[in-house]
Amino acid sequence: MIISATPIIYGLIFVAVLLLVEGIYLLVFGKSISLNSRVNRRLELLDKGARREEVLEQLRKEATQHMGVKGIPLYSLLAKKAQKANIAFSPQALVGVMALLSFVAFAGLSIGTQAGIALRIALAIAMGVGGVYFWVNGKASKRIKLAEEQLPDAVELMVRSLRVGHPFASAVQAVAREVPDPLGTEFGIIADEAAYGRNVVDSLRDLAERMEMQDLRFLAVAVSIQQTSGGNLAEVLEGLSKVIRSRFRLFRRVKAITAEPKWSGVFLSGFPIAVLLVIQVVSPDYYDGVKDTPAFIPAALIVAALLGANMLFMKIMTTIKV
């Protein structure tokens, strides 16, 4: 029995690429960039002695820098995700990280495998770009999910602040002080912009569009209507917080109901690929008798198309929009 280590080496190199990009990010920006910090990044920058306008300028630049440079080759694939994740790397720095990771992957492939130069270059570029995209996508998903969980508490904090007589701008500042990242820093940007004369509603709308959160759009609309027509904003926001919490309960219920079919779909879609990898590791010469026949390539393409269709339909069947 011949065991090929090549697929394992490919997997280990890709994992190393992911760990390296996370390590570079933490090395450059430190723990202040982490979403797990109890003190949001804006307050931490202010505590270090930076002036308020300097912090505002830096945070606004980080929040909007990715969507203005979609013309950079390969960067348009992840610009939107990088904006949602609020990646502090500049677009040029992120492209440089892709190039560095591609070089590291190429070196690893050259040391650990005997693949041809063209294949190594293609795999290295795929690992460098794909690794950064996978990392940014994970950061964006985690950040948006955490912001959605924080929003009801932030709205309730604003309600309590309004009920004791504070203006809405002070309520936003309370959220900026008390809530950790990501919403703490985002509402801190809104509070600072309001202090320099910008309309709070415009800032809320920009935040909602940047993060693509429907609940933030509801918040911006509620505040806009109150500013235009008047009314008790505290009662409106209290109702909004209840609606957001009810939506979360519904989302979790749907998630629980669809958990079994989703994992069944993952198993049915991943099992053929897993079997193919096991065959390649345990018996690399398994297909030697048929791979040179005229029907092998068309049959392989048909199987790949059917497997892709299976994944697509499994995804459609287990996705319920609420």
mmCIF file of C-alpha atoms in Angstrom:
data_model
loop_
_atom_site.group_PDB
_atom_site.id
_atom_site.type_symbol
_atom_site.label_atom_id
_atom_site.label_comp_id
_atom_site.label_asym_id
_atom_site.label_seq_id
_atom_site.Cartn_x
_atom_site.Cartn_y
_atom_site.Cartn_z
ATOM 1 C CA MET A 1 0.000 0.000 0.000
ATOM 2 C CA ILE A 2 1.430 3.363 -1.088
ATOM 3 C CA ILE A 3 0.425 6.408 0.928
ATOM 4 C CA SER A 4 0.797 9.798 -0.758
ATOM 5 C CA ALA A 5 1.453 12.715 1.549
ATOM 6 C CA THR A 6 0.890 15.376 -1.139
ATOM 7 C CA PRO A 7 -2.766 16.209 -0.262
ATOM 8 C CA ILE A 8 -1.818 16.451 3.411
ATOM 9 C CA ILE A 9 1.054 18.805 2.558
ATOM 10 C CA TYR A 10 -1.297 21.008 0.513
ATOM 11 C CA GLY A 11 -3.708 21.196 3.456
ATOM 12 C CA LEU A 12 -0.969 21.992 5.976
ATOM 13 C CA ILE A 13 0.435 24.768 3.768
ATOM 14 C CA PHE A 14 -3.031 26.340 3.451
ATOM 15 C CA VAL A 15 -3.534 26.191 7.238
ATOM 16 C CA ALA A 16 -0.099 27.794 7.685
ATOM 17 C CA VAL A 17 -1.157 30.590 5.309
ATOM 18 C CA LEU A 18 -4.267 31.294 7.418
ATOM 19 C CA LEU A 19 -2.278 31.332 10.649
ATOM 20 C CA LEU A 20 0.352 33.595 9.110
ATOM 21 C CA VAL A 21 -2.121 36.257 7.955
ATOM 22 C CA GLU A 22 -3.748 36.320 11.404
ATOM 23 C CA GLY A 23 -0.318 36.583 13.027
ATOM 24 C CA ILE A 24 0.696 39.488 10.755
ATOM 25 C CA TYR A 25 -2.565 41.302 11.545
ATOM 26 C CA LEU A 26 -2.129 40.974 15.300
ATOM 27 C CA LEU A 27 1.569 41.877 15.063
ATOM 28 C CA VAL A 28 0.827 45.126 13.226
ATOM 29 C CA PHE A 29 -2.245 46.274 15.176
ATOM 30 C CA GLY A 30 -1.965 44.392 18.468
ATOM 31 C CA LYS A 31 -4.810 43.156 20.644
ATOM 32 C CA SER A 32 -6.731 46.427 20.277
ATOM 33 C CA ILE A 33 -8.018 45.187 16.917
ATOM 34 C CA SER A 34 -9.598 42.092 18.493
ATOM 35 C CA LEU A 35 -13.387 41.923 18.882
ATOM 36 C CA ASN A 36 -12.957 40.091 22.183
ATOM 37 C CA SER A 37 -11.653 43.185 23.990
ATOM 38 C CA ARG A 38 -13.961 44.578 26.680
ATOM 39 C CA VAL A 39 -12.861 48.138 25.867
ATOM 40 C CA ASN A 40 -13.661 49.200 22.319
ATOM 41 C CA ARG A 41 -10.856 50.270 20.031
ATOM 42 C CA ARG A 42 -11.864 53.942 19.901
ATOM 43 C CA LEU A 43 -11.609 54.339 23.674
ATOM 44 C CA GLU A 44 -8.311 52.473 23.698
ATOM 45 C CA LEU A 45 -6.867 54.855 21.098
ATOM 46 C CA LEU A 46 -8.103 57.840 23.108
ATOM 47 C CA ASP A 47 -6.584 56.416 26.299
ATOM 48 C CA LYS A 48 -3.209 56.266 24.537
ATOM 49 C CA GLY A 49 -3.245 60.046 24.176
ATOM 50 C CA ALA A 50 -4.494 60.496 20.614
ATOM 51 C CA ARG A 51 -6.676 63.523 19.970
ATOM 52 C CA ARG A 52 -10.365 63.015 19.293
ATOM 53 C CA GLU A 53 -10.237 64.343 15.737
ATOM 54 C CA GLU A 54 -7.195 62.189 14.928
ATOM 55 C CA VAL A 55 -8.955 59.058 16.186
ATOM 56 C CA LEU A 56 -12.080 59.950 14.223
ATOM 57 C CA GLU A 57 -10.071 60.470 11.035
ATOM 58 C CA GLN A 58 -8.242 57.163 11.480
ATOM 59 C CA LEU A 59 -11.395 55.154 12.214
ATOM 60 C CA ARG A 60 -13.339 56.719 9.334
ATOM 61 C CA LYS A 61 -10.483 55.984 6.947
ATOM 62 C CA GLU A 62 -10.367 52.353 8.056
ATOM 63 C CA ALA A 63 -14.153 52.056 7.710
ATOM 64 C CA THR A 64 -14.357 53.372 4.128
ATOM 65 C CA GLN A 65 -10.973 52.700 2.532
ATOM 66 C CA HIS A 66 -11.788 49.348 0.921
ATOM 67 C CA MET A 67 -14.785 50.295 -1.238
ATOM 68 C CA GLY A 68 -12.952 53.081 -3.075
ATOM 69 C CA VAL A 69 -10.285 50.880 -4.647
ATOM 70 C CA LYS A 70 -12.196 48.083 -6.375
ATOM 71 C CA GLY A 71 -10.042 48.597 -9.464
ATOM 72 C CA ILE A 72 -7.016 46.912 -7.886
ATOM 73 C CA PRO A 73 -6.515 43.503 -9.570
ATOM 74 C CA LEU A 74 -7.841 40.601 -7.470
ATOM 75 C CA TYR A 75 -8.935 43.041 -4.756
ATOM 76 C CA SER A 76 -12.478 43.561 -6.023
ATOM 77 C CA LEU A 77 -13.209 39.967 -4.937
ATOM 78 C CA LEU A 78 -12.975 40.849 -1.252
ATOM 79 C CA ALA A 79 -13.436 44.647 -1.041
ATOM 80 C CA LYS A 80 -17.022 44.373 0.212
ATOM 81 C CA LYS A 81 -16.113 41.689 2.758
ATOM 82 C CA ALA A 82 -13.113 43.719 3.924
ATOM 83 C CA GLN A 83 -15.374 46.716 4.486
ATOM 84 C CA LYS A 84 -17.833 44.667 6.575
ATOM 85 C CA ALA A 85 -14.938 43.184 8.545
ATOM 86 C CA ASN A 86 -13.449 46.693 8.956
ATOM 87 C CA ILE A 87 -9.981 45.344 8.144
ATOM 88 C CA ALA A 88 -7.483 47.940 9.344
ATOM 89 C CA PHE A 89 -4.967 46.990 6.637
ATOM 90 C CA SER A 90 -5.019 49.410 3.729
ATOM 91 C CA PRO A 91 -5.982 47.878 0.363
ATOM 92 C CA GLN A 92 -2.375 48.125 -0.819
ATOM 93 C CA ALA A 93 -1.146 46.432 2.358
ATOM 94 C CA LEU A 94 -3.712 43.652 1.949
ATOM 95 C CA VAL A 95 -2.573 43.039 -1.628
ATOM 96 C CA GLY A 96 1.002 42.963 -0.303
ATOM 97 C CA VAL A 97 -0.048 40.361 2.266
ATOM 98 C CA MET A 98 -1.519 38.276 -0.574
ATOM 99 C CA ALA A 99 1.790 38.467 -2.426
ATOM 100 C CA LEU A 100 3.754 37.548 0.716
ATOM 101 C CA LEU A 101 1.511 34.579 1.456
ATOM 102 C CA SER A 102 1.733 33.429 -2.154
ATOM 103 C CA PHE A 103 5.532 33.514 -1.898
ATOM 104 C CA VAL A 104 5.458 31.563 1.383
ATOM 105 C CA ALA A 105 3.070 29.010 -0.136
ATOM 106 C CA PHE A 106 5.310 28.675 -3.203
ATOM 107 C CA ALA A 107 8.328 28.077 -0.965
ATOM 108 C CA GLY A 108 6.413 25.458 1.007
ATOM 109 C CA LEU A 109 5.242 23.718 -2.160
ATOM 110 C CA SER A 110 8.779 23.753 -3.569
ATOM 111 C CA ILE A 111 10.182 22.173 -0.389
ATOM 112 C CA GLY A 112 7.395 19.692 0.307
ATOM 113 C CA THR A 113 6.259 18.552 -3.152
ATOM 114 C CA GLN A 114 7.644 17.605 -6.535
ATOM 115 C CA ALA A 115 4.957 19.410 -8.546
ATOM 116 C CA GLY A 116 5.873 21.254 -11.728
ATOM 117 C CA ILE A 117 6.765 24.938 -11.634
ATOM 118 C CA ALA A 118 3.524 26.023 -13.352
ATOM 119 C CA LEU A 119 1.385 24.008 -10.936
ATOM 120 C CA ARG A 120 3.288 25.351 -7.934
ATOM 121 C CA ILE A 121 2.825 28.957 -9.082
ATOM 122 C CA ALA A 122 -0.897 28.417 -9.688
ATOM 123 C CA LEU A 123 -1.396 26.723 -6.316
ATOM 124 C CA ALA A 124 0.668 29.361 -4.502
ATOM 125 C CA ILE A 125 -1.398 32.218 -5.960
ATOM 126 C CA ALA A 126 -4.620 30.351 -5.184
ATOM 127 C CA MET A 127 -3.510 29.758 -1.596
ATOM 128 C CA GLY A 128 -2.329 33.347 -1.094
ATOM 129 C CA VAL A 129 -5.451 34.994 -2.510
ATOM 130 C CA GLY A 130 -7.825 32.294 -1.257
ATOM 131 C CA GLY A 131 -6.308 32.311 2.214
ATOM 132 C CA VAL A 132 -6.751 36.084 2.567
ATOM 133 C CA TYR A 133 -10.306 35.884 1.190
ATOM 134 C CA PHE A 134 -11.170 33.029 3.572
ATOM 135 C CA TRP A 135 -9.704 34.991 6.493
ATOM 136 C CA VAL A 136 -11.482 38.246 5.594
ATOM 137 C CA ASN A 137 -14.776 36.417 5.064
ATOM 138 C CA GLY A 138 -14.480 34.816 8.495
ATOM 139 C CA LYS A 139 -13.708 38.182 10.091
ATOM 140 C CA ALA A 140 -16.696 39.801 8.351
ATOM 141 C CA SER A 141 -19.125 37.050 9.374
ATOM 142 C CA LYS A 142 -17.950 37.158 12.985
ATOM 143 C CA ARG A 143 -18.142 40.957 13.164
ATOM 144 C CA ILE A 144 -21.617 41.228 11.619
ATOM 145 C CA LYS A 145 -22.961 38.436 13.826
ATOM 146 C CA LEU A 146 -21.563 40.089 16.958
ATOM 147 C CA ALA A 147 -22.956 43.500 15.942
ATOM 148 C CA GLU A 148 -26.408 41.975 15.423
ATOM 149 C CA GLU A 149 -26.272 40.450 18.904
ATOM 150 C CA GLN A 150 -25.136 43.742 20.470
ATOM 151 C CA LEU A 151 -27.711 45.968 18.777
ATOM 152 C CA PRO A 152 -30.747 45.179 21.029
ATOM 153 C CA ASP A 153 -28.681 45.945 24.155
ATOM 154 C CA ALA A 154 -27.372 49.140 22.556
ATOM 155 C CA VAL A 155 -30.903 50.277 21.672
ATOM 156 C CA GLU A 156 -32.137 49.532 25.202
ATOM 157 C CA LEU A 157 -29.214 51.530 26.610
ATOM 158 C CA MET A 158 -30.286 54.467 24.437
ATOM 159 C CA VAL A 159 -33.876 54.066 25.659
ATOM 160 C CA ARG A 160 -32.781 54.273 29.300
ATOM 161 C CA SER A 161 -30.647 57.310 28.543
ATOM 162 C CA LEU A 162 -33.529 59.082 26.773
ATOM 163 C CA ARG A 163 -35.949 58.339 29.606
ATOM 164 C CA VAL A 164 -33.756 60.085 32.170
ATOM 165 C CA GLY A 165 -33.800 63.207 30.022
ATOM 166 C CA HIS A 166 -30.632 62.993 27.938
ATOM 167 C CA PRO A 167 -30.710 64.071 24.265
ATOM 168 C CA PHE A 168 -30.255 61.467 21.560
ATOM 169 C CA ALA A 169 -26.633 62.519 20.927
ATOM 170 C CA SER A 170 -25.841 61.776 24.586
ATOM 171 C CA ALA A 171 -27.573 58.414 24.276
ATOM 172 C CA VAL A 172 -25.309 57.569 21.339
ATOM 173 C CA GLN A 173 -22.277 58.614 23.394
ATOM 174 C CA ALA A 174 -23.420 56.299 26.189
ATOM 175 C CA VAL A 175 -23.417 53.386 23.741
ATOM 176 C CA ALA A 176 -19.957 54.428 22.546
ATOM 177 C CA ARG A 177 -18.651 54.328 26.132
ATOM 178 C CA GLU A 178 -20.384 51.213 27.458
ATOM 179 C CA VAL A 179 -20.600 48.798 24.530
ATOM 180 C CA PRO A 180 -17.503 46.888 23.301
ATOM 181 C CA ASP A 181 -16.572 46.443 19.666
ATOM 182 C CA PRO A 182 -17.813 46.372 17.008
ATOM 183 C CA LEU A 183 -20.798 48.602 17.835
ATOM 184 C CA GLY A 184 -18.916 50.582 20.485
ATOM 185 C CA THR A 185 -16.412 51.994 18.008
ATOM 186 C CA GLU A 186 -19.027 52.458 15.275
ATOM 187 C CA PHE A 187 -21.320 54.452 17.564
ATOM 188 C CA GLY A 188 -18.267 56.349 18.793
ATOM 189 C CA ILE A 189 -17.658 57.461 15.208
ATOM 190 C CA ILE A 190 -21.302 58.598 15.006
ATOM 191 C CA ALA A 191 -20.979 60.504 18.313
ATOM 192 C CA ASP A 192 -17.788 62.249 17.171
ATOM 193 C CA GLU A 193 -19.305 63.140 13.797
ATOM 194 C CA ALA A 194 -22.359 64.571 15.554
ATOM 195 C CA ALA A 195 -20.064 66.641 17.802
ATOM 196 C CA TYR A 196 -18.483 68.145 14.671
ATOM 197 C CA GLY A 197 -21.883 69.006 13.173
ATOM 198 C CA ARG A 198 -22.964 66.034 11.077
ATOM 199 C CA ASN A 199 -26.566 64.825 11.225
ATOM 200 C CA VAL A 200 -26.860 61.680 13.356
ATOM 201 C CA VAL A 201 -29.374 60.163 10.945
ATOM 202 C CA ASP A 202 -26.927 60.443 8.036
ATOM 203 C CA SER A 203 -24.230 58.754 10.122
ATOM 204 C CA LEU A 204 -26.632 55.942 11.093
ATOM 205 C CA ARG A 205 -27.609 55.418 7.468
ATOM 206 C CA ASP A 206 -23.972 55.237 6.396
ATOM 207 C CA LEU A 207 -23.285 52.675 9.129
ATOM 208 C CA ALA A 208 -26.315 50.593 8.117
ATOM 209 C CA GLU A 209 -25.272 50.553 4.457
ATOM 210 C CA ARG A 210 -21.637 49.858 5.275
ATOM 211 C CA MET A 211 -22.510 46.861 7.465
ATOM 212 C CA GLU A 212 -25.636 45.910 5.454
ATOM 213 C CA MET A 213 -27.691 45.352 8.615
ATOM 214 C CA GLN A 214 -31.458 45.629 8.251
ATOM 215 C CA ASP A 215 -31.965 46.363 11.949
ATOM 216 C CA LEU A 216 -29.634 49.365 11.727
ATOM 217 C CA ARG A 217 -31.686 50.615 8.775
ATOM 218 C CA PHE A 218 -34.800 50.364 10.978
ATOM 219 C CA LEU A 219 -33.002 52.373 13.664
ATOM 220 C CA ALA A 220 -32.007 55.088 11.195
ATOM 221 C CA VAL A 221 -35.565 55.308 9.832
ATOM 222 C CA ALA A 222 -37.042 55.507 13.348
ATOM 223 C CA VAL A 223 -34.722 58.356 14.352
ATOM 224 C CA SER A 224 -35.330 60.142 11.041
ATOM 225 C CA ILE A 225 -39.124 59.985 11.443
ATOM 226 C CA GLN A 226 -38.878 61.251 15.031
ATOM 227 C CA GLN A 227 -36.702 64.194 13.971
ATOM 228 C CA THR A 228 -39.151 65.070 11.182
ATOM 229 C CA SER A 229 -42.513 64.455 12.834
ATOM 230 C CA GLY A 230 -41.747 64.435 16.548
ATOM 231 C CA GLY A 231 -42.975 61.887 19.053
ATOM 232 C CA ASN A 232 -41.611 59.839 21.920
ATOM 233 C CA LEU A 233 -38.344 58.427 20.608
ATOM 234 C CA ALA A 234 -37.816 56.313 23.733
ATOM 235 C CA GLU A 235 -41.061 54.391 23.115
ATOM 236 C CA VAL A 236 -40.242 53.941 19.443
ATOM 237 C CA LEU A 237 -36.767 52.573 20.206
ATOM 238 C CA GLU A 238 -38.148 50.314 22.947
ATOM 239 C CA GLY A 239 -40.543 48.804 20.416
ATOM 240 C CA LEU A 240 -37.682 48.440 17.950
ATOM 241 C CA SER A 241 -35.549 46.569 20.502
ATOM 242 C CA LYS A 242 -38.438 44.159 21.139
ATOM 243 C CA VAL A 243 -38.843 43.580 17.401
ATOM 244 C CA ILE A 244 -35.110 42.886 17.010
ATOM 245 C CA ARG A 245 -35.131 40.397 19.888
ATOM 246 C CA SER A 246 -38.220 38.678 18.454
ATOM 247 C CA ARG A 247 -36.497 38.366 15.068
ATOM 248 C CA PHE A 248 -33.466 36.816 16.771
ATOM 249 C CA ARG A 249 -35.648 34.265 18.533
ATOM 250 C CA LEU A 250 -37.257 33.402 15.200
ATOM 251 C CA PHE A 251 -33.849 33.124 13.495
ATOM 252 C CA ARG A 252 -32.587 30.776 16.206
ATOM 253 C CA ARG A 253 -35.720 28.645 15.952
ATOM 254 C CA VAL A 254 -35.362 28.358 12.179
ATOM 255 C CA LYS A 255 -31.681 27.541 12.626
ATOM 256 C CA ALA A 256 -32.504 24.761 15.077
ATOM 257 C CA ILE A 257 -35.181 23.312 12.785
ATOM 258 C CA THR A 258 -32.903 23.302 9.727
ATOM 259 C CA ALA A 259 -29.754 22.094 11.535
ATOM 260 C CA GLU A 260 -30.304 18.389 10.759
ATOM 261 C CA PRO A 261 -31.019 18.788 7.011
ATOM 262 C CA LYS A 262 -28.101 21.220 6.678
ATOM 263 C CA TRP A 263 -25.640 18.762 8.186
ATOM 264 C CA SER A 264 -27.146 15.971 6.066
ATOM 265 C CA GLY A 265 -26.509 18.128 3.012
ATOM 266 C CA VAL A 266 -22.935 18.806 4.133
ATOM 267 C CA PHE A 267 -22.329 15.092 4.622
ATOM 268 C CA LEU A 268 -23.868 14.080 1.283
ATOM 269 C CA SER A 269 -21.904 16.787 -0.544
ATOM 270 C CA GLY A 270 -18.614 16.218 1.251
ATOM 271 C CA PHE A 271 -18.587 12.422 1.365
ATOM 272 C CA PRO A 272 -17.622 11.894 -2.333
ATOM 273 C CA ILE A 273 -14.811 14.442 -1.998
ATOM 274 C CA ALA A 274 -13.581 12.802 1.206
ATOM 275 C CA VAL A 275 -13.613 9.387 -0.455
ATOM 276 C CA LEU A 276 -11.639 10.764 -3.420
ATOM 277 C CA LEU A 277 -9.016 12.245 -1.074
ATOM 278 C CA VAL A 278 -8.730 8.980 0.866
ATOM 279 C CA ILE A 279 -8.249 7.053 -2.382
ATOM 280 C CA GLN A 280 -5.538 9.478 -3.479
ATOM 281 C CA VAL A 281 -3.722 9.106 -0.152
ATOM 282 C CA VAL A 282 -4.070 5.326 0.264
ATOM 283 C CA SER A 283 -3.767 4.255 -3.372
ATOM 284 C CA PRO A 284 -2.535 7.006 -5.715
ATOM 285 C CA ASP A 285 -2.460 4.568 -8.650
ATOM 286 C CA TYR A 286 -6.127 3.574 -8.243
ATOM 287 C CA TYR A 287 -7.215 5.312 -11.482
ATOM 288 C CA ASP A 288 -4.117 4.457 -13.541
ATOM 289 C CA GLY A 289 -5.992 1.784 -15.476
ATOM 290 C CA VAL A 290 -8.683 4.141 -16.758
ATOM 291 C CA LYS A 291 -7.287 7.665 -16.649
ATOM 292 C CA ASP A 292 -5.812 7.381 -20.151
ATOM 293 C CA THR A 293 -9.085 6.259 -21.754
ATOM 294 C CA PRO A 294 -11.051 8.793 -23.877
ATOM 295 C CA ALA A 295 -14.083 8.628 -21.584
ATOM 296 C CA PHE A 296 -12.231 9.441 -18.336
ATOM 297 C CA ILE A 297 -12.112 13.251 -18.635
ATOM 298 C CA PRO A 298 -15.771 13.633 -19.806
ATOM 299 C CA ALA A 299 -16.913 11.274 -17.048
ATOM 300 C CA ALA A 300 -14.932 13.214 -14.434
ATOM 301 C CA LEU A 301 -16.445 16.506 -15.656
ATOM 302 C CA ILE A 302 -19.960 15.038 -15.499
ATOM 303 C CA VAL A 303 -19.373 13.792 -11.961
ATOM 304 C CA ALA A 304 -18.025 17.198 -10.922
ATOM 305 C CA ALA A 305 -21.067 18.939 -12.468
ATOM 306 C CA LEU A 306 -23.469 16.583 -10.698
ATOM 307 C CA LEU A 307 -21.650 17.091 -7.403
ATOM 308 C CA GLY A 308 -21.829 20.878 -7.851
ATOM 309 C CA ALA A 309 -25.546 20.662 -8.651
ATOM 310 C CA ASN A 310 -26.048 18.522 -5.538
ATOM 311 C CA MET A 311 -24.308 21.147 -3.370
ATOM 312 C CA LEU A 312 -26.368 23.950 -4.933
ATOM 313 C CA PHE A 313 -29.727 22.228 -4.460
ATOM 314 C CA MET A 314 -28.850 21.142 -0.921
ATOM 315 C CA LYS A 315 -28.025 24.769 -0.136
ATOM 316 C CA ILE A 316 -31.303 25.986 -1.654
ATOM 317 C CA MET A 317 -33.375 23.381 0.176
ATOM 318 C CA THR A 318 -31.903 24.133 3.594
ATOM 319 C CA THR A 319 -31.877 27.957 3.307
ATOM 320 C CA ILE A 320 -35.005 29.576 4.739
ATOM 321 C CA LYS A 321 -35.266 33.336 4.475
ATOM 322 C CA VAL A 322 -37.109 35.021 7.327
#
